[in-house]
Amino acid sequence: MKTKQEKPEVLNRMQIKFPALSVNEGMARSVAAVFISQLDPSVTELADIKCAVSEAVTNCIVHAYRDTTGYITLTVTLLAGRIVRIEVKDKGCGIRDIRQARQPLFTTDTGGERSGMGFTVMESFTDSLRVLSKPGKGTTVTMTRRLSDRGRF
């Protein structure tokens, strides 16, 4: 008999919505970092999370709204057990083939400016990465990371 797995308690949550403009990428990573700082992460953990947020937001800016400017919603949730959940959501063009898009070096950039490593970078800096997308409807990237205890209870 399976038991229902309990979800960790939500300690705090913040959400911001901003235009998908490249100038807002730095703001998004900074806001996430400042909010997460209340859990007192290590410098390395904070740098990892900031990089993952940058990659997710940049994907929205570059790929979701190719010839237009839409909005990105960033939600950061702090959960019991020092777990951070980050959701980056757009209502852009969506991803036709998520499995292919998650392959290292795959890119839809015909100009050759992008390396195709965004999802790989996000995965390497988080404990889990989930990508949900529907063509024409948008994409939601959810990342989680458990912070080290650093001698805390």
mmCIF file of C-alpha atoms in Angstrom:
data_model
loop_
_atom_site.group_PDB
_atom_site.id
_atom_site.type_symbol
_atom_site.label_atom_id
_atom_site.label_comp_id
_atom_site.label_asym_id
_atom_site.label_seq_id
_atom_site.Cartn_x
_atom_site.Cartn_y
_atom_site.Cartn_z
ATOM 1 C CA MET A 1 0.000 0.000 0.000
ATOM 2 C CA LYS A 2 1.394 3.351 -1.026
ATOM 3 C CA THR A 3 1.306 6.170 1.443
ATOM 4 C CA LYS A 4 0.725 9.694 0.318
ATOM 5 C CA GLN A 5 4.011 11.571 0.362
ATOM 6 C CA GLU A 6 3.749 14.739 2.404
ATOM 7 C CA LYS A 7 4.812 17.967 0.779
ATOM 8 C CA PRO A 8 7.313 20.097 2.691
ATOM 9 C CA GLU A 9 5.855 23.066 4.543
ATOM 10 C CA VAL A 10 6.073 26.402 2.711
ATOM 11 C CA LEU A 11 8.093 28.844 4.810
ATOM 12 C CA ASN A 12 8.003 31.815 2.457
ATOM 13 C CA ARG A 13 7.250 32.611 -1.170
ATOM 14 C CA MET A 14 7.729 35.497 -3.559
ATOM 15 C CA GLN A 15 6.690 36.107 -7.124
ATOM 16 C CA ILE A 16 7.580 38.787 -9.644
ATOM 17 C CA LYS A 17 6.495 39.359 -13.226
ATOM 18 C CA PHE A 18 8.676 41.324 -15.600
ATOM 19 C CA PRO A 19 9.123 41.953 -19.334
ATOM 20 C CA ALA A 20 11.309 39.440 -21.178
ATOM 21 C CA LEU A 21 14.088 41.942 -21.860
ATOM 22 C CA SER A 22 17.779 41.090 -21.565
ATOM 23 C CA VAL A 23 18.311 43.967 -19.103
ATOM 24 C CA ASN A 24 16.009 42.139 -16.656
ATOM 25 C CA GLU A 25 18.066 38.928 -16.463
ATOM 26 C CA GLY A 26 20.438 40.389 -13.864
ATOM 27 C CA MET A 27 17.541 41.767 -11.857
ATOM 28 C CA ALA A 28 15.847 38.342 -11.774
ATOM 29 C CA ARG A 29 18.956 36.541 -10.518
ATOM 30 C CA SER A 30 19.578 39.250 -7.908
ATOM 31 C CA VAL A 31 16.010 39.195 -6.610
ATOM 32 C CA ALA A 32 16.104 35.401 -6.336
ATOM 33 C CA ALA A 33 19.459 35.523 -4.532
ATOM 34 C CA VAL A 34 18.347 38.168 -2.043
ATOM 35 C CA PHE A 35 15.149 36.254 -1.245
ATOM 36 C CA ILE A 36 16.987 32.927 -0.840
ATOM 37 C CA SER A 37 19.571 34.595 1.414
ATOM 38 C CA GLN A 38 17.164 34.395 4.349
ATOM 39 C CA LEU A 39 18.072 30.667 4.494
ATOM 40 C CA ASP A 40 21.757 31.622 4.796
ATOM 41 C CA PRO A 41 23.065 29.490 1.896
ATOM 42 C CA SER A 42 26.774 29.060 1.287
ATOM 43 C CA VAL A 43 28.406 31.383 -1.228
ATOM 44 C CA THR A 44 28.738 28.443 -3.638
ATOM 45 C CA GLU A 45 25.072 27.455 -3.281
ATOM 46 C CA LEU A 46 23.969 31.021 -3.928
ATOM 47 C CA ALA A 47 26.221 31.315 -6.995
ATOM 48 C CA ASP A 48 24.879 28.009 -8.357
ATOM 49 C CA ILE A 49 21.275 29.093 -7.922
ATOM 50 C CA LYS A 50 21.918 32.490 -9.485
ATOM 51 C CA CYS A 51 23.457 30.801 -12.523
ATOM 52 C CA ALA A 52 20.499 28.416 -12.885
ATOM 53 C CA VAL A 53 18.035 31.332 -12.654
ATOM 54 C CA SER A 54 20.039 33.258 -15.265
ATOM 55 C CA GLU A 55 19.901 30.339 -17.678
ATOM 56 C CA ALA A 56 16.152 29.831 -17.231
ATOM 57 C CA VAL A 57 15.352 33.530 -17.643
ATOM 58 C CA THR A 58 17.696 33.874 -20.627
ATOM 59 C CA ASN A 59 15.961 30.935 -22.324
ATOM 60 C CA CYS A 60 12.663 32.822 -22.016
ATOM 61 C CA ILE A 61 14.156 36.034 -23.350
ATOM 62 C CA VAL A 62 15.925 34.403 -26.298
ATOM 63 C CA HIS A 63 13.593 31.567 -27.270
ATOM 64 C CA ALA A 64 10.066 32.087 -25.896
ATOM 65 C CA TYR A 65 9.435 35.506 -27.386
ATOM 66 C CA ARG A 66 11.461 35.453 -30.596
ATOM 67 C CA ASP A 67 10.011 38.488 -32.378
ATOM 68 C CA THR A 68 8.087 40.096 -29.575
ATOM 69 C CA THR A 69 8.348 40.918 -25.888
ATOM 70 C CA GLY A 70 6.217 38.996 -23.457
ATOM 71 C CA TYR A 71 6.410 38.480 -19.721
ATOM 72 C CA ILE A 72 8.298 36.144 -17.444
ATOM 73 C CA THR A 73 7.025 35.120 -14.018
ATOM 74 C CA LEU A 74 9.634 34.129 -11.443
ATOM 75 C CA THR A 75 8.423 32.376 -8.307
ATOM 76 C CA VAL A 76 10.779 31.394 -5.501
ATOM 77 C CA THR A 77 9.462 29.220 -2.683
ATOM 78 C CA LEU A 78 11.364 28.374 0.484
ATOM 79 C CA LEU A 79 10.340 25.026 1.933
ATOM 80 C CA ALA A 80 11.011 23.267 5.215
ATOM 81 C CA GLY A 81 14.190 21.219 5.164
ATOM 82 C CA ARG A 82 16.142 24.074 3.510
ATOM 83 C CA ILE A 83 14.651 23.335 0.097
ATOM 84 C CA VAL A 84 14.430 26.078 -2.521
ATOM 85 C CA ARG A 85 11.983 25.720 -5.416
ATOM 86 C CA ILE A 86 12.307 28.133 -8.333
ATOM 87 C CA GLU A 87 9.768 28.389 -11.125
ATOM 88 C CA VAL A 88 10.389 30.390 -14.295
ATOM 89 C CA LYS A 89 7.328 30.642 -16.511
ATOM 90 C CA ASP A 90 6.591 32.259 -19.851
ATOM 91 C CA LYS A 91 3.619 32.325 -22.206
ATOM 92 C CA GLY A 92 5.725 32.251 -25.336
ATOM 93 C CA CYS A 93 6.028 29.897 -28.290
ATOM 94 C CA GLY A 94 6.660 26.761 -26.194
ATOM 95 C CA ILE A 95 9.021 23.892 -26.862
ATOM 96 C CA ARG A 96 8.009 21.359 -29.481
ATOM 97 C CA ASP A 97 10.348 18.568 -28.329
ATOM 98 C CA ILE A 98 11.461 18.908 -24.690
ATOM 99 C CA ARG A 99 13.628 15.777 -24.792
ATOM 100 C CA GLN A 100 15.575 17.152 -27.758
ATOM 101 C CA ALA A 101 15.814 20.636 -26.230
ATOM 102 C CA ARG A 102 17.365 19.159 -23.072
ATOM 103 C CA GLN A 103 20.183 17.480 -25.011
ATOM 104 C CA PRO A 104 23.565 19.170 -24.499
ATOM 105 C CA LEU A 105 24.572 21.377 -27.440
ATOM 106 C CA PHE A 106 21.096 21.360 -29.025
ATOM 107 C CA THR A 107 20.017 24.841 -30.023
ATOM 108 C CA THR A 108 17.420 26.407 -32.272
ATOM 109 C CA ASP A 109 19.684 29.433 -32.699
ATOM 110 C CA THR A 110 20.473 29.609 -36.397
ATOM 111 C CA GLY A 111 22.854 32.528 -35.850
ATOM 112 C CA GLY A 112 25.307 30.405 -33.898
ATOM 113 C CA GLU A 113 25.411 32.710 -30.872
ATOM 114 C CA ARG A 114 23.965 30.150 -28.425
ATOM 115 C CA SER A 115 25.736 27.040 -27.162
ATOM 116 C CA GLY A 116 22.677 24.908 -26.405
ATOM 117 C CA MET A 117 23.783 24.274 -22.828
ATOM 118 C CA GLY A 118 21.043 26.118 -20.903
ATOM 119 C CA PHE A 119 19.160 23.092 -19.571
ATOM 120 C CA THR A 120 22.423 21.252 -18.915
ATOM 121 C CA VAL A 121 23.679 24.153 -16.802
ATOM 122 C CA MET A 122 20.365 24.333 -14.908
ATOM 123 C CA GLU A 123 20.550 20.598 -14.194
ATOM 124 C CA SER A 124 24.127 20.769 -12.984
ATOM 125 C CA PHE A 125 23.366 23.482 -10.418
ATOM 126 C CA THR A 126 20.110 22.080 -9.017
ATOM 127 C CA ASP A 127 18.898 18.801 -7.524
ATOM 128 C CA SER A 128 15.993 18.489 -9.915
ATOM 129 C CA LEU A 129 14.772 20.139 -13.092
ATOM 130 C CA ARG A 130 11.310 19.774 -14.592
ATOM 131 C CA VAL A 131 10.319 21.303 -17.917
ATOM 132 C CA LEU A 132 6.664 21.518 -18.954
ATOM 133 C CA SER A 133 5.773 23.104 -22.252
ATOM 134 C CA LYS A 134 3.035 23.308 -24.858
ATOM 135 C CA PRO A 135 3.676 24.771 -28.291
ATOM 136 C CA GLY A 136 1.928 28.117 -28.572
ATOM 137 C CA LYS A 137 1.151 28.207 -24.835
ATOM 138 C CA GLY A 138 4.492 28.635 -23.094
ATOM 139 C CA THR A 139 6.974 26.880 -20.856
ATOM 140 C CA THR A 140 7.430 26.368 -17.130
ATOM 141 C CA VAL A 141 10.825 25.377 -15.740
ATOM 142 C CA THR A 142 10.859 24.229 -12.122
ATOM 143 C CA MET A 143 14.149 23.736 -10.306
ATOM 144 C CA THR A 144 14.729 22.558 -6.747
ATOM 145 C CA ARG A 145 17.821 22.650 -4.590
ATOM 146 C CA ARG A 146 18.308 21.455 -1.022
ATOM 147 C CA LEU A 147 20.746 23.693 0.801
ATOM 148 C CA SER A 148 23.387 22.216 3.073
ATOM 149 C CA ASP A 149 22.757 22.249 6.808
ATOM 150 C CA ARG A 150 25.936 24.179 7.605
ATOM 151 C CA GLY A 151 25.641 23.152 11.260
ATOM 152 C CA ARG A 152 21.986 24.167 11.656
ATOM 153 C CA PHE A 153 19.124 22.245 13.181
#
